Short mmCIF file of C-alpha atoms in Angstrom, two decimals:
data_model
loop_
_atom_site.label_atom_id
_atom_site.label_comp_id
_atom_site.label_asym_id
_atom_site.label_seq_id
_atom_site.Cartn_x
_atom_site.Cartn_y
_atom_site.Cartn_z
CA UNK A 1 18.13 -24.65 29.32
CA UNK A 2 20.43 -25.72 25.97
CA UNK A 3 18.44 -24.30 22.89
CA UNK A 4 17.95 -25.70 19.78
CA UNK A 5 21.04 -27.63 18.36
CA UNK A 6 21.61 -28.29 14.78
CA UNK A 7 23.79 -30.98 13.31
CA UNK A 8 25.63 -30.35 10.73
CA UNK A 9 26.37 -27.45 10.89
CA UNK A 10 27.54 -27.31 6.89
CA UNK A 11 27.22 -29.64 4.29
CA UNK A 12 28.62 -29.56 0.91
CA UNK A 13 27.00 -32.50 -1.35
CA UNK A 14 26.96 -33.51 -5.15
CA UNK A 15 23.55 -33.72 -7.35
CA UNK A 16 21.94 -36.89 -6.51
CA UNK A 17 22.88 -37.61 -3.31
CA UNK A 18 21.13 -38.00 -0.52
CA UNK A 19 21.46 -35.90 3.24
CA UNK A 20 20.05 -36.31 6.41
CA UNK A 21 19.78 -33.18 8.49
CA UNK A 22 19.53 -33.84 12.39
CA UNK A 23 17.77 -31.11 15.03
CA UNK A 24 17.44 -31.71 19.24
CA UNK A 25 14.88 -29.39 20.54
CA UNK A 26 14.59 -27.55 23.72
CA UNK A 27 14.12 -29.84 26.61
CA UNK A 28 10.32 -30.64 27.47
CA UNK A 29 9.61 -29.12 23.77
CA UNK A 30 7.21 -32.29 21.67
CA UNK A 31 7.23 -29.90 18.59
CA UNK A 32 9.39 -29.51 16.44
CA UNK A 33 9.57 -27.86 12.81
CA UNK A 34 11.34 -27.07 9.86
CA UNK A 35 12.19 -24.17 7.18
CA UNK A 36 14.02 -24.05 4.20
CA UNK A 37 15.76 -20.35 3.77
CA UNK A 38 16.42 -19.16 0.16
CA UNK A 39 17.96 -15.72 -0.61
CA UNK A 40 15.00 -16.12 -3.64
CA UNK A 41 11.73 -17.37 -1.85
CA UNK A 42 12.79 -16.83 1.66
CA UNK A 43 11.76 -18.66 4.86
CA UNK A 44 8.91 -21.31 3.66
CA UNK A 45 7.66 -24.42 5.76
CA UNK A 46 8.63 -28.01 5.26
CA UNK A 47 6.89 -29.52 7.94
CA UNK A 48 5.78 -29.92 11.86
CA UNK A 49 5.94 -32.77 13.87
CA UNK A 50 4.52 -33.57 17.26
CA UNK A 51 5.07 -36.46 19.61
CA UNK A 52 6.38 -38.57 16.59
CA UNK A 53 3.56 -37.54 14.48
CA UNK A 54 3.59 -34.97 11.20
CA UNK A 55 0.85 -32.79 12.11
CA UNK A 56 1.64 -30.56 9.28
CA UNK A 57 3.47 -30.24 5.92
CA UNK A 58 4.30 -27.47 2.98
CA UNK A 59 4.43 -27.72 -0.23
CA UNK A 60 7.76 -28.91 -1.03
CA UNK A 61 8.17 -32.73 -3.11
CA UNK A 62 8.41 -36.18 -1.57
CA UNK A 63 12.43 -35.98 -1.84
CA UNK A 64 11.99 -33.98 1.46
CA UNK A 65 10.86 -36.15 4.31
CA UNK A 66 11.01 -36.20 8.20
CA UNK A 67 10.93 -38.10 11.16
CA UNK A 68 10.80 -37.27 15.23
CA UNK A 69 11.84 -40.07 17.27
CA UNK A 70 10.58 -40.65 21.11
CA UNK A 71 12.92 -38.17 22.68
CA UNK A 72 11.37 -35.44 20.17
CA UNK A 73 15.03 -35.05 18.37
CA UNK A 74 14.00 -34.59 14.72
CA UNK A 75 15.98 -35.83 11.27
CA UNK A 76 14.89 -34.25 8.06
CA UNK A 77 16.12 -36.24 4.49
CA UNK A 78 16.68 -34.77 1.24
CA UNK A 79 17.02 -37.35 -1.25
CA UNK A 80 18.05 -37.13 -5.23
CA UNK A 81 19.15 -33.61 -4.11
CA UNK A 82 19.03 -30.52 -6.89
CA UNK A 83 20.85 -27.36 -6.94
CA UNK A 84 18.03 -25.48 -6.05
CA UNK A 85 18.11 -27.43 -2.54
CA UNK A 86 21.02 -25.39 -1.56
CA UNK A 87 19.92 -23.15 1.07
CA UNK A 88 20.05 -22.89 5.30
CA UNK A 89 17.33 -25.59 6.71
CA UNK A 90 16.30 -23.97 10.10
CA UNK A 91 14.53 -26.34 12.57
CA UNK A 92 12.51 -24.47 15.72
CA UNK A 93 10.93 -26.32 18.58
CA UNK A 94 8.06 -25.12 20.97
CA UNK A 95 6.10 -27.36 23.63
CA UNK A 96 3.43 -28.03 21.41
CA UNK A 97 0.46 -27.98 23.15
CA UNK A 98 -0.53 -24.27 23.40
CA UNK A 99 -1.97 -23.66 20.29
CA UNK A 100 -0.96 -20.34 18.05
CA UNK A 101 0.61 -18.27 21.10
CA UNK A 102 3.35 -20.69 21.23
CA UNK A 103 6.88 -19.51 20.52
CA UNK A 104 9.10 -21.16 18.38
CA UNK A 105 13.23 -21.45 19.22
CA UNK A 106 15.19 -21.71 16.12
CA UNK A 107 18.42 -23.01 15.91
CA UNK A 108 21.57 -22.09 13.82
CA UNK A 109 20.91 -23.66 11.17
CA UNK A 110 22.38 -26.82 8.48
CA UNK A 111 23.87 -24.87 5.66
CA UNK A 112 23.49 -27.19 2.60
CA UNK A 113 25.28 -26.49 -0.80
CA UNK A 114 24.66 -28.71 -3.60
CA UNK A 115 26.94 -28.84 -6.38
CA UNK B 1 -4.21 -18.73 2.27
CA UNK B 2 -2.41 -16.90 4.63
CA UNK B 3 0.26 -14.03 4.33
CA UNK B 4 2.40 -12.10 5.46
CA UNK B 5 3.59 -8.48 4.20
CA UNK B 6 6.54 -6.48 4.52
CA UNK B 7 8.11 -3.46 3.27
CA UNK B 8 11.63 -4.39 1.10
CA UNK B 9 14.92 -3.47 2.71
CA UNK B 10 17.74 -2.41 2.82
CA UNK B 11 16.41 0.17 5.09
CA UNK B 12 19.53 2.59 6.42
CA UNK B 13 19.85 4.28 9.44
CA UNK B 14 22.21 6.55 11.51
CA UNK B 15 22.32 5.29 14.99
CA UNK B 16 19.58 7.23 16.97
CA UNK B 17 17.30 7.24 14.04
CA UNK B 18 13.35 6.17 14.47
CA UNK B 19 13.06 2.74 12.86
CA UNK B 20 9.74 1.52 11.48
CA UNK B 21 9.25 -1.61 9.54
CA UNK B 22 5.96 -1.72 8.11
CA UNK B 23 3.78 -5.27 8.07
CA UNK B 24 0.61 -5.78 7.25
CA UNK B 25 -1.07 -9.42 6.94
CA UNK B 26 -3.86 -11.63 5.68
CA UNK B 27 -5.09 -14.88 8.07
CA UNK B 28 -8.82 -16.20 8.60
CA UNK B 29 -9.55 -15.80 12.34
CA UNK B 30 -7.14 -14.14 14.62
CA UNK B 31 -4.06 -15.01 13.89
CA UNK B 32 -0.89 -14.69 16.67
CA UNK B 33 1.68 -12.02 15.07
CA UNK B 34 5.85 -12.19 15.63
CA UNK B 35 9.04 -10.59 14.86
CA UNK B 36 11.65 -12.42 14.67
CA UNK B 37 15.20 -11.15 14.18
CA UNK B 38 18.14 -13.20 12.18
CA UNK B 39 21.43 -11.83 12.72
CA UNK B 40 24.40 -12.44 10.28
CA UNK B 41 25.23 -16.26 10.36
CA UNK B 42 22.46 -17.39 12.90
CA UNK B 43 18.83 -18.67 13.50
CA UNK B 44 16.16 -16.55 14.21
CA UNK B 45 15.62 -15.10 17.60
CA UNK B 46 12.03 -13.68 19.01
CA UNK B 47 12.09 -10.30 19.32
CA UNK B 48 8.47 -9.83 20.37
CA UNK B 49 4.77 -11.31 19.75
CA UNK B 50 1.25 -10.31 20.48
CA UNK B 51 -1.74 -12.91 20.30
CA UNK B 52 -4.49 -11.05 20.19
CA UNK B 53 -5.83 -7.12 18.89
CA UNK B 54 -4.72 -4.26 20.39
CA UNK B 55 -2.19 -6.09 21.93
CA UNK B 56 1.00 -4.61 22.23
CA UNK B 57 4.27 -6.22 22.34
CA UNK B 58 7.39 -5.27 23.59
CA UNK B 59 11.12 -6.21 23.74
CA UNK B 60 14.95 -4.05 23.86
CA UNK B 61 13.13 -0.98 22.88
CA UNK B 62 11.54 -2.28 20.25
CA UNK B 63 7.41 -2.41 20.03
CA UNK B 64 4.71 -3.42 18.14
CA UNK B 65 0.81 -3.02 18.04
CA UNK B 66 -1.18 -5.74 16.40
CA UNK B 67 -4.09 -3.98 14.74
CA UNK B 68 -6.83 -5.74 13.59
CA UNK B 69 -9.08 -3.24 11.86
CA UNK B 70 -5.83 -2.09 9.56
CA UNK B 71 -4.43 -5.96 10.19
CA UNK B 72 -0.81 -4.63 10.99
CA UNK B 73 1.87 -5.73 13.14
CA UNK B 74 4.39 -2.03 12.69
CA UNK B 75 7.72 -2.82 14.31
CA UNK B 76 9.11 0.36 15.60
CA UNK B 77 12.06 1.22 18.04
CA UNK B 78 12.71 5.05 19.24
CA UNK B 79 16.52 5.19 19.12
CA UNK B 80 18.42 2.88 16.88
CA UNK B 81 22.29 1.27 17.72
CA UNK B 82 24.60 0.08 15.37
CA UNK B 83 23.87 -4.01 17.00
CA UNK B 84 20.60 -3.43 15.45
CA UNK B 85 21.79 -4.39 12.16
CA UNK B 86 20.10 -7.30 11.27
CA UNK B 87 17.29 -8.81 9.02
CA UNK B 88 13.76 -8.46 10.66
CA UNK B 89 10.69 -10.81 9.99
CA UNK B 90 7.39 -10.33 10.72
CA UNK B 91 5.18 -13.81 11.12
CA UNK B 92 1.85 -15.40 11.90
CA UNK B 93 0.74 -18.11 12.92
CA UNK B 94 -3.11 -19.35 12.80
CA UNK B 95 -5.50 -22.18 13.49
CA UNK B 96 -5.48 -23.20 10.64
CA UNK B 97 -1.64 -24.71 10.32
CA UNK B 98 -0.45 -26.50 13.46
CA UNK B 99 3.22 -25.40 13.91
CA UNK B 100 3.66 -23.53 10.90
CA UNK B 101 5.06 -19.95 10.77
CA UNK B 102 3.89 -17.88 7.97
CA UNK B 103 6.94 -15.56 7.41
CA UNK B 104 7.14 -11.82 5.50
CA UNK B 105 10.42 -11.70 2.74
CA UNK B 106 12.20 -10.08 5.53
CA UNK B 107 13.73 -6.72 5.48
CA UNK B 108 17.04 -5.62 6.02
CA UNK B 109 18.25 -2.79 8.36
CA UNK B 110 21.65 -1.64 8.52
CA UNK B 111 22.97 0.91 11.15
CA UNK B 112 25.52 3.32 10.55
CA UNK B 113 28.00 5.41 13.57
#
């Protein structure tokens, strides 16, 4: 099977701009999830969604949004973006129905610098 | 709320050293337990899991023993290699937060010849 694929794979963007970050899970995989990566607060959750649905969501502002469409590919949007926003976005898929054992795939990785 | 645990890095080895990575945790219930590994430039890969006490999970040499009474998740391997240089996280994942991993700071191992 193809793992997790990340598009782009590297962004550069200017303060206030907007970005959309794409992710196509694992085939048969409904969830799918994201992470922001900092070198200063680590790996922390953005949010989960399953069969089109946001089951779950971290603490992060309303500039960061998501979306899964039918075929469970996943977009994530940063809008009115900030320095601090500059960091790897990792998105990780699992089937989605097997509660806490599940494992989650990660992919490469967006790498987003904001300047 | 949940969390995870894990002892800073860089931790530096001479290949064939004993590597241990301590991690201890905090989670209502019983949480699921995971070490992931992220090498230079890449996602995170599983390295190994265990869902449930006294479980003990295994992968490439490398184990770990989730212990509820001390509620650890140790990652240990015997004999290390230099390709073992990576950054290691230890993470849960509970009832309580569909699809969310709850991740340690991550600790970084480096392998010398």
């Amino acid at each position: 099977k193809a793992g997790v694929t990340q598009t782009p794979r590297y962004l550069i963007k200017t303060r206030g701009q907007q970005v959309t970050l794409s992710c196509s899970p694992i085939s048969g995989h409904r969830s799918v999830s994201w992470y922001q990566q900092t070198p200063g607060q680590g790996l922390q959750f953005l949010f989960e969604y399953f069969s089109e649905t946001q089951r779950n969501k971290g603490n992060f502002p309303g500039r960061f949004s998501g979306r899964q469409f039918s075929n469970s590919r996943s977009e994530m949007n940063v809008s009115t973006l900030e320095l601090g926003d500059s960091a790897l976005y990792l998105c990780a898929s699992s089937p989605g129905n097997r509660g806490i054992e599940e494992t989650q795939y990660f992919g490469p990785g967006t790498r987003l610098l904001v300047l | 709320g949940d969390s995870v645990t894990q002892m800073e890095g860089p931790v530096t080895l001479s290949e064939e050293a004993f590597l241990t990575i301590n991690c201890t945790y905090t989670a209502t219930g019983y949480p699921s337990l995971f070490w992931y590994v992220q090498y230079p430039g890449e996602g995170l890969q599983l390295l190994l899991k265990a869902t449930k006490a006294d479980d003990k999970g295994s992968n490439k040499g490398f184990e770990a023993t989730y212990r509820k009474e001390t509620t650890s998740f140790h990652l240990e391997k015997g004999s290390v290699q230099v390709s073992d240089s990576a950054v290691y996280f230890c993470a849960l994942s509970s009832s309580d937060s569909w699809g969310k991993l709850q991740f340690g700071a991550g600790t970084q191992v480096v392998v010398t010849p």
